[in-house]
Amino acid sequence: MANPIRFHYDFASPYGYMAATKISALAAKHGRSVEWKPILLGVVFKVTGGVPLPSAPLKGDYSRRDMERSARLFNVPFKLPTKFPIAAQSPSRIIYSLESEGPARQEEVTLALYRAYMVDDRDISSPEIAADVATSVGMDRQKVLDLIADPAMKEKLKVETEAAIQRGVFGSPYIVVDGEPFWGFDRLEQVDRWLQSGGW
Amino acid sequence: MANPIRFHYDFASPYGYMAATKISALAAKHGRSVEWKPILLGVVFKVTGGVPLPSAPLKGDYSRRDMERSARLFNVPFKLPTKFPIAAQSPSRIIYSLESEGPARQEEVTLALYRAYMVDDRDISSPEIAADVATSVGMDRQKVLDLIADPAMKEKLKVETEAAIQRGVFGSPYIVVDGEPFWGFDRLEQVDRWLQSGGW
């Protein structure tokens, strides 16, 4: 059985969102599954000294333009959220709570949460709103609110983010194929080639 | 007459080098010329808070891998220089001194200087070495040494770098097509599409 593709993403990352809409089809084309790994870039940036794109002088303005241009080019519905970025604990914990249900279910809920934020401008950092979105794809609202507040889920997200940093993750999306790392929505074509050829 | 493509690059930037090897053919395909605009990213980073890639935690390691992988994929000879990055005043001034000779000559000398640094590991921040390289493509060695030390050329590079910052340039390569900015070697395909279609 071929290794799964490890897909690290922050729910506040537009490029993470765009990649999330494409990664499963790309993996399936090569007989691979996806490991869904939400992380908190805010924690990563404390280690790397990185800054959220909107706060970066000059690069912030460019990145807004590039996000919208990339979304149009690759046919991904996208509207830069009013509140941007956000702290993504609530949606991230929901995804880890679904590990036992498998990657297809994690993908479905990931995309529902991303769409709520990146298309419908809903602030999914709010546990209430994140729970509403999860309910819309079949989760139990009270169970979702409970898991968001569950110390075990808090710890799980913390451990996963720390493990990602240990493996070198510094941005979103950050995709690992058989040990080879690819950073950015704009590396999906290289991921495709790597899966096809085993490297170059 | 269609607008030239404005090509900003730092001589210490591997992605700037890779783009420099491709940009003229890309421009010519669409009946465009190239404006060669060397800049000093060190000056830019004082405004933006950016850091040279090798100094960026985690991202530095990734970027070395990505540079070598990108070079192999796009068939660009590349060997990460021993001294990296460098301050690029000497090569940049040489290119501005050639403005009156036109973009083809600026390209030829740009590529000779980049190859010396990015393939042959020669430290082109040294005026002597930069002059040797320029001599190898037909420039007069003493004239090159004189222009590198010329206050007018120092001022020219300073003014061009400041103008680039004013226009939003924060990295290398940074390519402007009819007012539309594209950052990165990995945006050349989008530059091609933009030139073809006039935007999307």
Short mmCIF file of N, CA and C in Angstrom, two decimals, chain B residues 75-139:
data_model
loop_
_atom_site.label_atom_id
_atom_site.label_comp_id
_atom_site.label_asym_id
_atom_site.label_seq_id
_atom_site.Cartn_x
_atom_site.Cartn_y
_atom_site.Cartn_z
N ASN B 75 15.48 22.39 -16.14
CA ASN B 75 16.74 22.29 -16.90
C ASN B 75 17.59 23.54 -16.86
N VAL B 76 17.76 24.11 -15.68
CA VAL B 76 18.63 25.26 -15.51
C VAL B 76 19.85 24.80 -14.70
N PRO B 77 21.05 24.93 -15.26
CA PRO B 77 22.25 24.55 -14.50
C PRO B 77 22.31 25.38 -13.21
N PHE B 78 22.54 24.74 -12.08
CA PHE B 78 22.52 25.48 -10.81
C PHE B 78 23.31 24.73 -9.75
N LYS B 79 24.14 25.49 -9.03
CA LYS B 79 24.84 24.94 -7.87
C LYS B 79 24.81 26.03 -6.82
N LEU B 80 24.19 25.75 -5.68
CA LEU B 80 24.08 26.77 -4.64
C LEU B 80 25.46 27.29 -4.28
N PRO B 81 25.68 28.61 -4.39
CA PRO B 81 27.03 29.15 -4.14
C PRO B 81 27.49 28.92 -2.71
N THR B 82 28.80 28.82 -2.54
CA THR B 82 29.39 28.67 -1.21
C THR B 82 29.06 29.88 -0.35
N LYS B 83 29.26 31.07 -0.90
CA LYS B 83 28.94 32.30 -0.18
C LYS B 83 27.55 32.75 -0.64
N PHE B 84 26.58 32.66 0.24
CA PHE B 84 25.20 32.91 -0.16
C PHE B 84 24.41 33.42 1.03
N PRO B 85 23.66 34.55 0.88
CA PRO B 85 23.65 35.40 -0.31
C PRO B 85 24.85 36.36 -0.32
N ILE B 86 24.92 37.20 -1.34
CA ILE B 86 25.95 38.24 -1.44
C ILE B 86 25.27 39.60 -1.64
N ALA B 87 26.04 40.66 -1.42
CA ALA B 87 25.56 42.01 -1.73
C ALA B 87 25.88 42.29 -3.20
N ALA B 88 24.85 42.67 -3.96
CA ALA B 88 24.96 42.61 -5.42
C ALA B 88 25.22 43.97 -6.09
N GLN B 89 25.87 44.89 -5.37
CA GLN B 89 26.11 46.20 -5.99
C GLN B 89 26.91 46.11 -7.30
N SER B 90 28.00 45.37 -7.29
CA SER B 90 28.88 45.37 -8.47
C SER B 90 28.18 44.88 -9.73
N PRO B 91 27.60 43.70 -9.72
CA PRO B 91 26.93 43.25 -10.96
C PRO B 91 25.75 44.15 -11.34
N SER B 92 25.02 44.65 -10.34
CA SER B 92 23.84 45.48 -10.65
C SER B 92 24.25 46.77 -11.36
N ARG B 93 25.31 47.40 -10.89
CA ARG B 93 25.76 48.64 -11.54
C ARG B 93 26.22 48.37 -12.98
N ILE B 94 26.86 47.24 -13.19
CA ILE B 94 27.29 46.89 -14.56
C ILE B 94 26.07 46.88 -15.49
N ILE B 95 24.99 46.29 -15.05
CA ILE B 95 23.79 46.17 -15.91
C ILE B 95 23.18 47.55 -16.19
N TYR B 96 23.12 48.41 -15.18
CA TYR B 96 22.57 49.75 -15.44
C TYR B 96 23.46 50.57 -16.36
N SER B 97 24.76 50.30 -16.34
CA SER B 97 25.67 51.04 -17.23
C SER B 97 25.42 50.69 -18.70
N LEU B 98 24.71 49.58 -18.94
CA LEU B 98 24.47 49.11 -20.31
C LEU B 98 23.10 49.51 -20.86
N GLU B 99 22.39 50.37 -20.13
CA GLU B 99 21.02 50.72 -20.56
C GLU B 99 20.98 51.23 -21.99
N SER B 100 21.97 52.05 -22.36
CA SER B 100 21.94 52.64 -23.71
C SER B 100 22.23 51.61 -24.80
N GLU B 101 22.78 50.45 -24.40
CA GLU B 101 23.08 49.41 -25.40
C GLU B 101 21.90 48.47 -25.64
N GLY B 102 20.87 48.62 -24.83
CA GLY B 102 19.64 47.86 -25.10
C GLY B 102 19.53 46.57 -24.31
N PRO B 103 18.31 46.02 -24.27
CA PRO B 103 18.01 44.87 -23.42
C PRO B 103 18.74 43.58 -23.81
N ALA B 104 19.03 43.39 -25.10
CA ALA B 104 19.70 42.13 -25.48
C ALA B 104 21.10 42.08 -24.86
N ARG B 105 21.78 43.23 -24.87
CA ARG B 105 23.11 43.28 -24.27
C ARG B 105 23.02 43.15 -22.74
N GLN B 106 22.02 43.78 -22.15
CA GLN B 106 21.84 43.66 -20.69
C GLN B 106 21.55 42.21 -20.30
N GLU B 107 20.77 41.54 -21.12
CA GLU B 107 20.48 40.12 -20.85
C GLU B 107 21.76 39.29 -20.92
N GLU B 108 22.54 39.51 -21.99
CA GLU B 108 23.76 38.72 -22.17
C GLU B 108 24.69 38.85 -20.97
N VAL B 109 24.86 40.08 -20.51
CA VAL B 109 25.78 40.30 -19.38
C VAL B 109 25.15 39.81 -18.07
N THR B 110 23.84 40.01 -17.92
CA THR B 110 23.15 39.47 -16.74
C THR B 110 23.37 37.96 -16.64
N LEU B 111 23.17 37.26 -17.73
CA LEU B 111 23.28 35.80 -17.69
C LEU B 111 24.72 35.35 -17.44
N ALA B 112 25.68 36.10 -17.98
CA ALA B 112 27.09 35.75 -17.72
C ALA B 112 27.42 35.91 -16.23
N LEU B 113 26.92 37.01 -15.64
CA LEU B 113 27.18 37.25 -14.22
C LEU B 113 26.46 36.21 -13.35
N TYR B 114 25.21 35.95 -13.67
CA TYR B 114 24.45 34.94 -12.90
C TYR B 114 25.13 33.58 -13.00
N ARG B 115 25.52 33.19 -14.21
CA ARG B 115 26.17 31.88 -14.37
C ARG B 115 27.45 31.79 -13.55
N ALA B 116 28.22 32.88 -13.56
CA ALA B 116 29.47 32.86 -12.78
C ALA B 116 29.18 32.57 -11.31
N TYR B 117 28.10 33.17 -10.79
CA TYR B 117 27.78 33.00 -9.38
C TYR B 117 27.03 31.69 -9.11
N MET B 118 26.00 31.41 -9.90
CA MET B 118 25.06 30.32 -9.60
C MET B 118 25.46 28.97 -10.21
N VAL B 119 26.47 28.97 -11.06
CA VAL B 119 26.94 27.71 -11.63
C VAL B 119 28.41 27.49 -11.25
N ASP B 120 29.24 28.54 -11.43
CA ASP B 120 30.68 28.38 -11.24
C ASP B 120 31.17 28.83 -9.87
N ASP B 121 30.24 29.24 -9.00
CA ASP B 121 30.56 29.57 -7.61
C ASP B 121 31.59 30.69 -7.49
N ARG B 122 31.52 31.65 -8.40
CA ARG B 122 32.44 32.80 -8.30
C ARG B 122 31.73 33.95 -7.60
N ASP B 123 32.43 34.60 -6.68
CA ASP B 123 31.81 35.63 -5.84
C ASP B 123 31.75 36.97 -6.58
N ILE B 124 30.66 37.16 -7.31
CA ILE B 124 30.53 38.36 -8.15
C ILE B 124 30.24 39.63 -7.36
N SER B 125 30.17 39.53 -6.02
CA SER B 125 30.10 40.77 -5.23
C SER B 125 31.45 41.49 -5.27
N SER B 126 32.51 40.76 -5.55
CA SER B 126 33.84 41.37 -5.71
C SER B 126 33.90 42.14 -7.02
N PRO B 127 34.27 43.44 -6.97
CA PRO B 127 34.39 44.21 -8.22
C PRO B 127 35.37 43.55 -9.20
N GLU B 128 36.45 43.01 -8.69
CA GLU B 128 37.45 42.37 -9.56
C GLU B 128 36.86 41.18 -10.31
N ILE B 129 36.13 40.34 -9.57
CA ILE B 129 35.56 39.15 -10.21
C ILE B 129 34.43 39.54 -11.17
N ALA B 130 33.58 40.48 -10.73
CA ALA B 130 32.51 40.95 -11.63
C ALA B 130 33.12 41.51 -12.92
N ALA B 131 34.22 42.24 -12.77
CA ALA B 131 34.88 42.81 -13.96
C ALA B 131 35.46 41.71 -14.85
N ASP B 132 36.01 40.67 -14.23
CA ASP B 132 36.52 39.55 -15.04
C ASP B 132 35.40 38.93 -15.87
N VAL B 133 34.25 38.74 -15.23
CA VAL B 133 33.13 38.13 -15.95
C VAL B 133 32.67 39.04 -17.09
N ALA B 134 32.54 40.33 -16.79
CA ALA B 134 32.09 41.28 -17.82
C ALA B 134 33.09 41.31 -18.99
N THR B 135 34.36 41.20 -18.68
CA THR B 135 35.39 41.18 -19.71
C THR B 135 35.21 39.96 -20.62
N SER B 136 34.81 38.85 -20.01
CA SER B 136 34.64 37.62 -20.80
C SER B 136 33.52 37.72 -21.82
N VAL B 137 32.63 38.71 -21.65
CA VAL B 137 31.58 38.93 -22.65
C VAL B 137 31.79 40.28 -23.35
N GLY B 138 33.06 40.69 -23.44
CA GLY B 138 33.40 41.78 -24.34
C GLY B 138 33.44 43.19 -23.75
N MET B 139 33.28 43.33 -22.44
CA MET B 139 33.40 44.67 -21.87
C MET B 139 34.87 44.96 -21.55
#
